[in-house]
Amino acid sequence: MNATKGGKALVVFSGGQDSSTCLFWALRNFDEVHTVTFSYGQRHHKEVSVARALAEKAGVDFHLVDLSFISGIGTSSLTDTAVEMDSVKPADTFPNTFVPGRNMFFLGAAAVYARELGIRHIITGVSQTDYSGYPDCRDTFIKSMNVTLNLAMEEQFVIHAPLMWLDKAGTWALADELGVLDIIRNETLTCYNGIPGDGCGHCPACTLRRAGLEKYQESVKGSKREEQ
Ligand code: ZN
């Protein structure tokens, strides 16, 4: 994005670290920002109230859409408490925290809503780097979905994925650059056990988030040392 702001954007927003960072990225790059949050049968409905509070804080419109059918047609440890969550990534596939079809349905629904609002720019916090290898977070899927949505509705949507090539440390660096590191650290919910901020500290989401933060903090210290 260039330095001049412009236009309207819709952020696919969950209240987690990634989409919250994207929300503040969007506020820097667009004049008018809206959010859409999906309820999809996630274990922790608290996500929704966290997202609502953050949207309010950021002064943007918050819209909740029910996509709970997603948990009725597929299986995931994120939506089904009877399925024990993989704590490590299996060697040959992605962990069972994968929610089949989630980003396809999210982006499809977001595009329909964006069209209603006269919005062309859709922002998602997916990342291909440093994650569990979910296929619907990869760059090729996002590009393909972008084409599909344009064909489906004869529109010119542009899907932005500002975190696509960032690892977690890079996402923390971006939050810091946007001046919202503390908000992201204290007021978002990433933890699979539903605890906001630094979370439970031991689930896969907390482990990844903390490792990224430590790596980022180390790199800041390192560059300060070099300056001296
Ligand atoms: Zn946790």
XYZ file of C-alpha atoms and ligand atoms in Angstrom:
229
model
C 0.000 0.000 0.000
C 1.267 3.484 -0.668
C 1.205 6.268 1.880
C -1.981 7.910 0.654
C -5.095 6.643 2.305
C -8.099 5.812 0.285
C -11.367 4.025 0.027
C -13.275 1.663 2.222
C -12.223 -1.704 3.565
C -13.791 -4.630 5.341
C -11.694 -6.604 7.840
C -12.476 -10.251 8.542
C -12.138 -9.920 12.265
C -11.922 -12.459 15.088
C -10.422 -10.413 17.915
C -7.219 -12.474 17.777
C -3.695 -11.147 17.396
C -3.571 -11.439 13.619
C -6.893 -9.960 12.573
C -6.600 -7.231 15.218
C -3.221 -6.222 13.793
C -4.912 -6.207 10.382
C -7.639 -3.943 11.725
C -5.087 -1.321 12.764
C -3.217 -1.818 9.480
C -6.499 -1.128 7.675
C -7.085 2.022 9.719
C -3.716 3.289 8.539
C -4.392 2.489 4.902
C -8.088 3.182 4.353
C -10.439 6.064 5.115
C -13.354 3.969 6.246
C -13.011 0.587 7.918
C -15.687 -1.951 8.771
C -15.340 -5.306 10.490
C -17.191 -8.574 10.132
C -16.951 -11.299 12.763
C -18.186 -14.822 12.299
C -19.713 -17.079 14.825
C -18.928 -20.594 13.572
C -19.347 -22.799 16.594
C -15.908 -21.976 17.980
C -15.175 -23.366 21.446
C -14.866 -19.942 22.919
C -17.721 -17.665 22.230
C -15.809 -15.086 24.235
C -13.958 -14.359 20.979
C -17.037 -12.493 19.852
C -17.183 -10.173 22.858
C -13.429 -9.547 22.630
C -13.834 -8.648 18.947
C -16.785 -6.387 19.670
C -14.873 -4.506 22.393
C -11.836 -4.033 20.157
C -13.925 -2.767 17.252
C -15.539 -0.286 19.603
C -12.140 0.829 20.862
C -10.904 1.284 17.294
C -14.059 3.221 16.455
C -15.141 0.956 13.609
C -18.391 -0.668 12.675
C -18.844 -4.236 14.026
C -21.046 -6.780 12.319
C -21.620 -10.330 13.557
C -22.677 -13.047 11.135
C -23.768 -16.535 12.120
C -21.944 -19.249 10.175
C -22.466 -21.920 12.787
C -23.395 -24.456 10.102
C -19.614 -24.849 9.566
C -19.251 -26.859 12.776
C -22.244 -28.990 11.787
C -20.804 -30.216 8.505
C -17.146 -30.851 9.392
C -14.998 -31.918 12.313
C -12.351 -29.894 14.087
C -10.986 -29.813 17.603
C -11.643 -26.059 17.555
C -15.378 -26.540 17.233
C -15.921 -29.937 18.846
C -14.961 -30.279 22.495
C -15.163 -34.079 22.165
C -12.123 -34.024 19.884
C -8.864 -33.775 21.771
C -6.723 -30.973 20.411
C -3.421 -31.868 18.724
C -0.729 -30.154 20.730
C 1.944 -30.726 18.129
C 1.700 -30.633 14.380
C 1.516 -34.157 12.952
C 4.413 -34.823 10.556
C 2.330 -35.610 7.482
C -0.634 -33.243 7.791
C -2.001 -30.195 9.594
C -3.259 -30.391 13.186
C -6.915 -31.113 13.961
C -7.439 -27.483 14.929
C -7.970 -27.020 11.196
C -11.593 -26.094 10.505
C -12.328 -27.436 7.013
C -13.660 -24.737 4.695
C -13.493 -21.974 7.288
C -11.658 -19.335 5.289
C -13.582 -20.188 2.146
C -16.899 -19.592 3.906
C -15.525 -16.557 5.767
C -14.258 -14.852 2.626
C -17.394 -15.784 0.684
C -19.657 -14.298 3.333
C -17.372 -11.295 3.793
C -17.499 -10.560 0.063
C -21.291 -10.662 -0.016
C -21.402 -8.274 2.927
C -18.694 -6.037 1.424
C -20.721 -5.826 -1.773
C -23.742 -4.683 0.254
C -21.631 -1.919 1.762
C -20.082 -0.924 -1.568
C -16.662 -2.116 -0.394
C -14.064 -3.596 -2.718
C -11.153 -4.139 -0.336
C -11.316 -7.165 1.948
C -8.622 -7.772 4.549
C -7.755 -11.090 6.126
C -5.113 -11.984 8.711
C -4.106 -15.316 7.210
C -0.425 -16.161 6.942
C 1.442 -18.866 5.116
C 4.552 -18.484 7.271
C 5.232 -19.966 10.700
C 1.804 -21.541 11.091
C 0.315 -24.965 11.077
C 0.205 -25.331 7.317
C -3.563 -24.891 6.972
C -4.262 -24.973 3.229
C -6.779 -22.132 3.390
C -4.146 -19.775 4.813
C -1.854 -20.155 1.815
C -1.248 -17.447 -0.734
C -2.429 -19.599 -3.646
C -5.790 -20.219 -1.971
C -6.311 -16.512 -1.238
C -5.480 -15.579 -4.849
C -7.751 -18.298 -6.168
C -10.598 -17.258 -3.853
C -10.171 -13.664 -4.981
C -10.659 -14.695 -8.598
C -13.602 -16.916 -7.672
C -15.379 -14.148 -5.756
C -14.919 -11.715 -8.615
C -16.354 -14.232 -11.049
C -19.170 -15.193 -8.683
C -20.455 -11.649 -8.264
C -18.924 -9.855 -11.255
C -17.039 -7.596 -8.884
C -13.501 -6.284 -8.553
C -12.716 -7.333 -4.999
C -9.139 -7.070 -3.808
C -8.222 -9.379 -0.954
C -5.354 -8.031 1.147
C -3.417 -10.393 3.389
C -0.827 -8.116 5.020
C 0.516 -10.898 7.237
C 0.906 -13.489 4.491
C 4.722 -13.529 4.523
C 5.299 -12.465 8.123
C 6.164 -14.864 10.917
C 4.745 -14.207 14.382
C 7.702 -12.004 15.309
C 7.042 -9.994 12.148
C 3.385 -9.620 13.122
C 4.445 -8.245 16.527
C 6.841 -5.883 14.742
C 3.990 -4.635 12.584
C 1.787 -4.052 15.639
C 4.609 -2.086 17.234
C 5.135 -0.041 14.074
C 1.395 0.738 14.078
C 1.685 1.867 17.702
C -0.679 -0.797 19.054
C 1.601 -3.455 20.508
C 0.131 -3.114 23.999
C -3.452 -3.251 22.767
C -2.650 -6.366 20.723
C -0.812 -7.949 23.610
C -3.397 -7.252 26.313
C -6.765 -7.060 24.611
C -6.827 -9.731 21.927
C -7.722 -13.393 22.315
C -5.645 -16.025 20.546
C -5.539 -18.734 23.225
C -7.291 -22.012 22.432
C -8.343 -22.118 26.087
C -10.199 -18.840 25.786
C -7.976 -16.670 27.978
C -7.360 -13.156 26.590
C -4.001 -11.352 26.541
C -1.017 -13.605 27.200
C -3.462 -16.521 27.505
C -3.001 -19.892 29.203
C 0.629 -19.936 28.077
C 0.762 -23.579 27.014
C -1.724 -24.268 24.198
C -0.319 -24.277 20.621
C -1.677 -20.773 19.931
C -0.145 -19.319 23.105
C 3.171 -21.075 22.483
C 3.412 -19.658 18.961
C 2.316 -16.207 20.046
C 4.770 -16.037 22.933
C 7.701 -17.381 20.893
C 7.019 -14.673 18.303
C 6.872 -11.953 20.928
C 10.119 -13.119 22.563
C 11.851 -13.259 19.184
C 10.641 -9.758 18.366
C 11.685 -8.375 21.774
C 15.122 -9.962 21.358
C 15.527 -8.357 17.936
C 14.593 -4.937 19.361
C 17.150 -5.372 22.151
C 19.734 -6.483 19.584
C 19.234 -3.426 17.405
C 19.410 -1.136 20.462
C 22.737 -2.740 21.405
C 24.050 -2.113 17.908
C 23.070 1.534 18.109
C 25.109 2.043 21.279
Zn -3.529 -20.756 25.435
